[in-house]
Amino acid sequence: MSSVTLAEYLFTRLVKLGVHSLHGPTGLRWVGNANELNAGYAADGYARIKGVGALITTFGVGELSAINAIAGAFAERAAVVHIVGTPSRETQDQRQLVHHTFNDGEYRRFSQMASHVTVAQTRLWDLEPSPAQIDEVLQQCLRHSRPVYIEIPVDMVDQPVPVERLGRPLDISPLPPVSCSKVVLARILDRIYAAKRPVIVVDGESRPMGILGQLQRFITSTQWPFWTTAYGKGLLDETTSNCHGVYRGRFDSPEVQAYVNGADLVLYFGPHLSSTNTFSCSAIPRDELAIYISDTAVRIGQELFRDVPAQHLLVVSDNAHQRIPRLSSLTLSEVAGPSPITQDHLWRLLAGYLRPGDIVLGETGTAGYGVREMALPRHSRVFTPVTWLSIGYMLPASQGAALAQRELMMADEYQGIRNARTILFIGDGSFQMTAQELGTIIRLGLNVVVFVVNNDGYTIERCIHGRHQAYNDITRWRYLQAPQLFGGSEKVYTASARTWDELGGILTTDQLWNESGLRMVEIVCDREDAPSGPLVEYLQRQNSV
Amino acid sequence: MSSVTLAEYLFTRLVKLGVHSLHGPTGLRWVGNANELNAGYAADGYARIKGVGALITTFGVGELSAINAIAGAFAERAAVVHIVGTPSRETQDQRQLVHHTFNDGEYRRFSQMASHVTVAQTRLWDLEPSPAQIDEVLQQCLRHSRPVYIEIPVDMVDQPVPVERLGRPLDISPLPPVSCSKVVLARILDRIYAAKRPVIVVDGESRPMGILGQLQRFITSTQWPFWTTAYGKGLLDETTSNCHGVYRGRFDSPEVQAYVNGADLVLYFGPHLSSTNTFSCSAIPRDELAIYISDTAVRIGQELFRDVPAQHLLVVSDNAHQRIPRLSSLTLSEVAGPSPITQDHLWRLLAGYLRPGDIVLGETGTAGYGVREMALPRHSRVFTPVTWLSIGYMLPASQGAALAQRELMMADEYQGIRNARTILFIGDGSFQMTAQELGTIIRLGLNVVVFVVNNDGYTIERCIHGRHQAYNDITRWRYLQAPQLFGGSEKVYTASARTWDELGGILTTDQLWNESGLRMVEIVCDREDAPSGPLVEYLQRQNSV
């Protein structure tokens, strides 16, 4: 019986799942992020593009530094495998007082902490069951699209295990229909056939549910009007005439609000009803109109049917719909002039420069709201704050996403696209949190364009509370010097704009859009400038007090 | 009955304890660190100098980003008060799906995670008992010199509580002697009177035990030879002739090993016997020689006497001792020349430039070993890796320590010293982890000298494992550009040295030592250069394979 080491077993499983890069702080392995939190964020970004990602850290210090990223992956459903290297079994059995512990011989605290933010945990302590333990947690990781935790004592890494089991694929097939599935399907069909004015909402949990292909066909064949949430944005083709962008609830245009409120059926796929994702809950349809189809249940009005697999419910129908506003881009000529750049127009202008397959990231803050307004070309993906909202996440996530994108393009598994880019929009305050990950982007030569929206502090916090609070001010950095500090060549493209004309000059520069590697643009905005919507309303509320 | 708000109550308590600065990410309060982990590290550094420090974060994302710093404060006993702002009680009671949660209405996970790394936790949910709850956790924080966790829902912040209780001091008096105290004291005195060749070891937990003043008098009056551990270094006056530096176990000189092994009594104060702090356990004396005096017990040989307060045991005696080597510094003329800088001499050379009251920080890595070799002037303090060893800790900790130092000097509570500096020695890999905190040092105008020991990657990891592993390589930064990126003026002193002569030119520059604000020096060393001791041995072991 041929064998592999336990580590090879685990890594082979990961490679078969498409994980070709492991994130971790330098000092451990491979991608070499500047620190563990950033590595966790990067693994999350990678996972959202490729389906699953992995992170290696040391126990104690390393895993706790990364735990906020793991928690974010849990909240927003990224399948991240967190591998933790622990001391030898002998060291642990003897309760030795080694470094990275609390000097008390207790080694089990960290996994207990991890159990709050992962869907499965395992400790590879006995060799014989270890391969099955690995398989089980990886299956949980994929089924739930949430992080899992694997502890490997250092003396287990090179132990041999039989190779045969690797031939057996992981079991991640969907559950069979439960007994109530037919009833639920009939109820849904009744509502569909009766609907005079149906609408569809695509929310972000449609991705971990694995129904995007079916959903795309359903939407194409019904031609029903559909909206997404921020979380659902970019998951389906948004170039078709029945796509109307992100539904913004009471912040949307009167026509759109009237249309959605006048619907007689809202089919809501993959619901994730957090306040940020639903424009302070105002984008949640009334119970009597809605059918929510999630991975664990279908809810029709107030009735909840558990464990109905969504795959069995997506049926085809036809319908017509009225004219409803769609997202539009702006051109340079519409904004040109020496006046300051403002976010009411910025995002629709920038949308015109996107290209199929681009990955667009908008960090928590004004950028996170801004990207919701951008009309997307096909096969684009969007990262925008949904629920976890960990400021600092997006820069390392852009590294992970760009790496995943490059791997997919090179393997010709990216819709035939080979020239897509990763474009990060980030505020100055957020940039400071995890700026050093630019160094990893530079070292890996990833195709990333970074726009730093410099509004001199935490504008989103100024909007929500503390318009004039000193704690929303930050150290003023010279942002465009960052590529040089972090090891970039002198040819890295950088530019700064305060006016529409200056921005126009930059956006028409070929180097910005068509070079490879890192490019970086600073856009200077007023401290209290924000995209239209909730942030502007919050600001006005403070101004009126 | 006059009242204050609950927040004022808490902050007043903190101010009375000497906490004049609160650390937190910008976007929350006061010091304005670049991110929460850095804020946690800074609060820890502040606490080790002033006795207690505080950190404010938001719940969920903020607290989890900081939790590794809290864990480090737990492991190495820094009294950090972690204040966590949570959503209103109504929001939590209704299990609303707000941001920074897992979108499941569950708000209690984070405090459960915190319970593993703090000695006391409290949730200010009912107004009436809240002041007493605050007092209780602060008392625990001070008694244990370990972090505590306080949750404040946003709607509680401005609720009024009676002011009277603030007049009552916190109860942190030491426990009275337990019944066995006299027996233990008699046993210790017997051993002391019988001892022909006693030695003293001062370990780091002497600081949280609150016995440094007594211990200094004991050592001065006995004139017994004493060593410290890395953790205990800098806690007592090391300029006296009976101080022999850090005892390095089997890595120490033959004379020192012979002396310590030939002792007939080792009085070991504040033991913290982790592998890193004891030179892989080789600096732990034999049981039959040692009396360990810790905060929870006295151990004489194999016998353990619990709950004996150390304050009652420190008695005075007299004795003579032989000549044993002491730490010596090197002068420039002893190393001058065009040859490369090597760490076998570097640390003893730099020691000559220290000044009373300086705080010296050596990051995990070669610097952490290097500072153990430095002879210290009076009232200096040293931060060096002890047990938690979270790479990236020292730079933010230097911000916190420098701020605490400045506050103490300005309040004239720093031994009459007004011109002390904070001096950080840090490797290139570590610097990358938390580099942005230089921005906070710059903004606050703190008197910090940073030496970046640039050896092109993780030399300490190369020593321990993976001499040629790519995962010990890092992105090559242009380190001296950092002050400019992070907002420093163009006058910030920076310099780089590869040879002893170049270093000599820098060390004799007045600006380096006598300016205020940030100064930064890059010292380029060979990849495999390390201070003498364990690291060199590890390297040689790899070379011989």
Short mmCIF file of C-alpha atoms in Angstrom, two decimals, chain B residues 3-291:
data_model
loop_
_atom_site.label_atom_id
_atom_site.label_comp_id
_atom_site.label_asym_id
_atom_site.label_seq_id
_atom_site.Cartn_x
_atom_site.Cartn_y
_atom_site.Cartn_z
CA SER B 3 -24.10 61.97 39.35
CA VAL B 4 -21.74 61.32 36.45
CA THR B 5 -22.35 59.35 33.32
CA LEU B 6 -21.31 55.72 33.32
CA ALA B 7 -18.57 56.50 30.80
CA GLU B 8 -17.26 59.32 32.99
CA TYR B 9 -17.27 56.95 35.94
CA LEU B 10 -15.10 54.47 34.06
CA PHE B 11 -12.75 57.08 32.64
CA THR B 12 -12.36 58.77 36.02
CA ARG B 13 -11.38 55.47 37.54
CA LEU B 14 -8.81 54.99 34.79
CA VAL B 15 -7.35 58.47 35.20
CA LYS B 16 -7.00 57.88 38.93
CA LEU B 17 -4.98 54.79 38.06
CA GLY B 18 -2.67 56.89 35.88
CA VAL B 19 -4.18 56.10 32.49
CA HIS B 20 -4.02 59.43 30.69
CA SER B 21 -4.15 58.07 27.18
CA LEU B 22 -6.57 55.59 25.69
CA HIS B 23 -5.45 53.57 22.75
CA GLY B 24 -7.76 52.67 19.94
CA PRO B 25 -7.94 52.71 16.19
CA THR B 26 -8.68 56.11 14.78
CA GLY B 27 -12.42 56.19 14.26
CA LEU B 28 -12.89 55.59 17.94
CA ARG B 29 -10.87 57.62 20.40
CA TRP B 30 -7.83 59.55 21.39
CA VAL B 31 -4.47 58.04 20.55
CA GLY B 32 -5.65 56.95 17.13
CA ASN B 33 -3.61 53.95 16.10
CA ALA B 34 -3.70 52.70 12.53
CA ASN B 35 -5.51 49.49 13.48
CA GLU B 36 -6.80 47.59 16.47
CA LEU B 37 -4.02 45.04 16.82
CA ASN B 38 -1.51 47.86 16.91
CA ALA B 39 -3.66 49.71 19.43
CA GLY B 40 -3.67 46.61 21.62
CA TYR B 41 0.10 46.29 21.41
CA ALA B 42 0.49 49.98 22.22
CA ALA B 43 -1.81 49.73 25.25
CA ASP B 44 0.29 46.79 26.45
CA GLY B 45 3.51 48.80 26.07
CA TYR B 46 1.93 51.72 27.92
CA ALA B 47 0.71 49.42 30.69
CA ARG B 48 4.14 47.90 31.27
CA ILE B 49 5.58 51.37 31.88
CA LYS B 50 2.72 53.04 33.77
CA GLY B 51 1.27 49.97 35.46
CA VAL B 52 -2.03 49.95 33.61
CA GLY B 53 -3.23 50.89 30.13
CA ALA B 54 -6.51 50.92 28.27
CA LEU B 55 -7.81 50.13 24.82
CA ILE B 56 -11.17 50.90 23.26
CA THR B 57 -12.52 49.01 20.28
CA THR B 58 -15.83 48.28 18.71
CA PHE B 59 -17.30 44.82 19.27
CA GLY B 60 -16.79 41.98 16.82
CA VAL B 61 -14.34 43.18 14.20
CA GLY B 62 -12.45 45.56 16.46
CA GLU B 63 -12.07 43.35 19.48
CA LEU B 64 -11.15 40.28 17.44
CA SER B 65 -8.49 42.24 15.56
CA ALA B 66 -7.00 43.17 18.93
CA ILE B 67 -7.42 39.82 20.66
CA ASN B 68 -3.90 38.59 19.92
CA ALA B 69 -2.53 41.66 21.70
CA ILE B 70 -4.81 40.97 24.66
CA ALA B 71 -3.59 37.38 24.72
CA GLY B 72 0.00 38.64 24.81
CA ALA B 73 -0.85 40.94 27.71
CA PHE B 74 -2.34 37.93 29.47
CA ALA B 75 0.73 35.77 28.84
CA GLU B 76 3.26 38.42 29.89
CA ARG B 77 1.17 40.23 32.49
CA ALA B 78 0.33 43.68 31.28
CA ALA B 79 -2.70 45.27 32.98
CA VAL B 80 -4.73 46.28 29.94
CA VAL B 81 -8.37 47.33 30.31
CA HIS B 82 -10.15 46.40 27.09
CA ILE B 83 -13.32 48.45 26.72
CA VAL B 84 -15.66 47.20 24.03
CA GLY B 85 -18.49 49.31 22.66
CA THR B 86 -21.47 47.14 21.81
CA PRO B 87 -24.85 47.83 20.18
CA SER B 88 -27.71 49.11 22.31
CA ARG B 89 -29.43 46.74 24.69
CA GLU B 90 -32.55 46.98 22.56
CA THR B 91 -30.68 45.93 19.44
CA GLN B 92 -29.17 42.97 21.26
CA ASP B 93 -32.42 41.97 22.99
CA GLN B 94 -34.20 41.97 19.65
CA ARG B 95 -31.38 39.95 18.10
CA GLN B 96 -31.21 42.46 15.25
CA LEU B 97 -29.04 41.53 12.28
CA VAL B 98 -26.62 44.44 12.43
CA HIS B 99 -23.11 44.76 11.09
CA HIS B 100 -20.11 43.28 12.96
CA THR B 101 -22.22 40.21 13.81
CA PHE B 102 -22.54 36.82 12.16
CA ASN B 103 -25.99 37.83 10.91
CA ASP B 104 -27.58 35.36 13.29
CA GLY B 105 -28.67 37.55 16.19
CA GLU B 106 -26.10 36.02 18.50
CA TYR B 107 -24.17 38.65 20.46
CA ARG B 108 -22.43 36.58 23.12
CA ARG B 109 -19.71 34.82 21.19
CA PHE B 110 -17.11 37.53 21.42
CA SER B 111 -17.12 37.82 25.19
CA GLN B 112 -16.82 34.04 25.39
CA MET B 113 -13.73 34.24 23.22
CA ALA B 114 -12.36 37.05 25.38
CA SER B 115 -12.84 34.97 28.53
CA HIS B 116 -9.90 32.83 27.43
CA VAL B 117 -7.48 35.76 27.41
CA THR B 118 -8.66 38.01 30.23
CA VAL B 119 -8.82 37.50 34.01
CA ALA B 120 -12.21 39.13 34.43
CA GLN B 121 -15.07 40.13 32.18
CA THR B 122 -18.10 42.27 32.78
CA ARG B 123 -21.08 43.44 30.78
CA LEU B 124 -22.60 46.72 31.89
CA TRP B 125 -26.23 45.84 31.30
CA ASP B 126 -28.03 47.03 34.43
CA LEU B 127 -27.23 50.53 35.54
CA GLU B 128 -27.37 50.16 39.32
CA PRO B 129 -24.61 47.56 39.75
CA SER B 130 -22.46 48.91 36.89
CA PRO B 131 -20.08 51.08 38.95
CA ALA B 132 -19.39 48.17 41.29
CA GLN B 133 -18.85 45.90 38.28
CA ILE B 134 -16.31 48.36 36.89
CA ASP B 135 -14.49 48.56 40.21
CA GLU B 136 -14.40 44.80 40.55
CA VAL B 137 -12.84 44.14 37.14
CA LEU B 138 -10.34 46.97 37.57
CA GLN B 139 -9.29 45.46 40.89
CA GLN B 140 -8.81 42.10 39.20
CA CYS B 141 -6.82 43.81 36.45
CA LEU B 142 -4.45 45.38 38.97
CA ARG B 143 -4.18 42.40 41.29
CA HIS B 144 -3.24 40.03 38.50
CA SER B 145 -1.60 42.58 36.21
CA ARG B 146 -3.52 40.98 33.39
CA PRO B 147 -6.14 42.20 30.94
CA VAL B 148 -9.84 42.54 31.69
CA TYR B 149 -12.83 42.99 29.41
CA ILE B 150 -15.63 45.52 29.82
CA GLU B 151 -18.64 45.59 27.47
CA ILE B 152 -20.62 48.82 27.29
CA PRO B 153 -23.76 48.96 25.17
CA VAL B 154 -23.98 52.30 23.41
CA ASP B 155 -27.17 53.28 25.21
CA MET B 156 -25.47 52.86 28.60
CA VAL B 157 -22.63 55.29 27.93
CA ASP B 158 -24.47 58.44 28.98
CA GLN B 159 -26.65 57.00 31.75
CA PRO B 160 -26.15 58.71 35.12
CA VAL B 161 -24.66 56.92 38.10
CA PRO B 162 -23.93 58.32 41.58
CA VAL B 163 -20.59 60.04 41.86
CA GLU B 164 -19.98 59.08 45.51
CA ARG B 165 -18.49 55.69 44.85
CA LEU B 166 -15.59 57.33 43.04
CA GLY B 167 -14.39 58.65 46.38
CA ARG B 168 -13.78 55.11 47.55
CA PRO B 169 -10.34 53.85 46.46
CA LEU B 170 -10.08 50.51 44.71
CA ASP B 171 -9.06 47.71 47.02
CA ILE B 172 -5.76 46.31 45.83
CA SER B 173 -3.99 45.81 49.13
CA PRO B 174 -1.98 42.61 49.42
CA LEU B 175 -3.51 39.67 51.21
CA PRO B 176 -2.60 39.16 54.86
CA PRO B 177 -0.13 36.37 55.64
CA VAL B 178 -1.65 32.90 55.53
CA SER B 179 -1.11 30.46 58.36
CA CYS B 180 1.93 28.86 56.79
CA SER B 181 3.66 32.20 56.14
CA LYS B 182 5.72 32.02 59.31
CA VAL B 183 6.80 28.49 58.62
CA VAL B 184 7.83 29.42 55.12
CA LEU B 185 9.71 32.48 56.29
CA ALA B 186 11.55 30.41 58.88
CA ARG B 187 12.49 27.85 56.26
CA ILE B 188 13.78 30.57 53.94
CA LEU B 189 15.77 32.22 56.72
CA ASP B 190 17.34 28.89 57.67
CA ARG B 191 18.48 28.46 54.09
CA ILE B 192 19.74 32.03 53.91
CA TYR B 193 21.76 31.76 57.11
CA ALA B 194 23.19 28.43 56.05
CA ALA B 195 24.11 29.61 52.59
CA LYS B 196 27.81 29.95 51.81
CA ARG B 197 27.31 30.85 48.20
CA PRO B 198 23.84 32.25 47.55
CA VAL B 199 22.70 33.85 44.31
CA ILE B 200 19.56 35.74 43.36
CA VAL B 201 17.62 35.54 40.12
CA VAL B 202 15.15 38.33 39.35
CA ASP B 203 12.52 37.20 36.87
CA GLY B 204 9.83 39.31 35.22
CA GLU B 205 6.86 38.42 37.36
CA SER B 206 8.52 40.38 40.18
CA ARG B 207 7.00 43.42 38.46
CA PRO B 208 3.32 42.40 38.70
CA MET B 209 4.01 41.06 42.20
CA GLY B 210 4.74 44.64 43.27
CA ILE B 211 7.94 43.77 45.12
CA LEU B 212 10.52 45.67 43.09
CA GLY B 213 11.21 48.28 45.78
CA GLN B 214 11.68 45.65 48.49
CA LEU B 215 13.74 43.53 46.16
CA GLN B 216 16.05 46.42 45.30
CA ARG B 217 16.67 47.06 49.00
CA PHE B 218 17.23 43.36 49.64
CA ILE B 219 19.78 43.13 46.85
CA THR B 220 21.51 46.32 47.87
CA SER B 221 21.84 45.30 51.49
CA THR B 222 22.87 41.67 50.89
CA GLN B 223 25.18 42.54 48.03
CA TRP B 224 24.62 38.97 46.83
CA PRO B 225 25.40 38.42 43.17
CA PHE B 226 22.26 38.56 41.10
CA TRP B 227 21.22 37.76 37.60
CA THR B 228 17.99 38.51 35.84
CA THR B 229 16.11 36.64 33.18
CA ALA B 230 15.30 38.33 29.87
CA TYR B 231 11.86 39.09 31.32
CA GLY B 232 13.37 40.51 34.50
CA LYS B 233 16.00 42.62 32.75
CA GLY B 234 15.84 46.32 33.54
CA LEU B 235 13.52 45.99 36.51
CA LEU B 236 16.24 46.73 39.05
CA ASP B 237 19.38 48.84 39.05
CA GLU B 238 21.89 46.93 36.93
CA THR B 239 24.79 49.33 37.33
CA THR B 240 25.85 47.90 40.70
CA SER B 241 28.81 45.58 40.95
CA ASN B 242 26.72 42.60 42.05
CA CYS B 243 24.58 42.62 38.89
CA HIS B 244 25.74 40.15 36.26
CA GLY B 245 23.14 40.59 33.53
CA VAL B 246 20.89 37.93 32.09
CA TYR B 247 21.76 34.41 33.17
CA ARG B 248 22.00 32.45 29.93
CA GLY B 249 22.20 28.89 31.22
CA ARG B 250 24.33 26.65 29.08
CA PHE B 251 24.93 29.54 26.68
CA ASP B 252 26.65 31.58 29.37
CA SER B 253 30.40 31.78 29.96
CA PRO B 254 32.01 28.81 31.74
CA GLU B 255 32.83 30.97 34.80
CA VAL B 256 29.25 32.09 35.20
CA GLN B 257 27.87 28.58 34.71
CA ALA B 258 30.34 27.27 37.24
CA TYR B 259 29.39 29.93 39.74
CA VAL B 260 25.64 29.43 39.46
CA ASN B 261 25.88 25.65 39.41
CA GLY B 262 28.12 25.83 42.46
CA ALA B 263 25.68 27.94 44.44
CA ASP B 264 24.08 26.42 47.51
CA LEU B 265 20.98 28.63 47.35
CA VAL B 266 19.19 30.29 44.46
CA LEU B 267 16.53 32.75 45.52
CA TYR B 268 14.38 33.02 42.42
CA PHE B 269 11.89 35.91 42.45
CA GLY B 270 8.90 36.15 40.10
CA PRO B 271 9.57 32.95 38.15
CA HIS B 272 8.30 32.72 34.59
CA LEU B 273 9.86 29.52 33.36
CA SER B 274 8.97 29.51 29.67
CA SER B 275 11.48 28.01 27.26
CA THR B 276 12.35 31.33 25.64
CA ASN B 277 12.85 33.05 28.96
CA THR B 278 15.11 30.31 30.32
CA PHE B 279 17.39 29.65 27.34
CA SER B 280 15.55 26.44 26.49
CA CYS B 281 15.14 25.62 30.19
CA SER B 282 18.92 25.49 30.70
CA ALA B 283 18.80 28.53 33.00
CA ILE B 284 16.39 26.89 35.45
CA PRO B 285 18.31 25.99 38.62
CA ARG B 286 18.12 22.53 40.12
CA ASP B 287 15.19 22.02 42.46
CA GLU B 288 17.35 21.22 45.50
CA LEU B 289 19.09 24.61 45.24
CA ALA B 290 16.17 26.85 44.51
CA ILE B 291 13.48 28.71 46.36
#
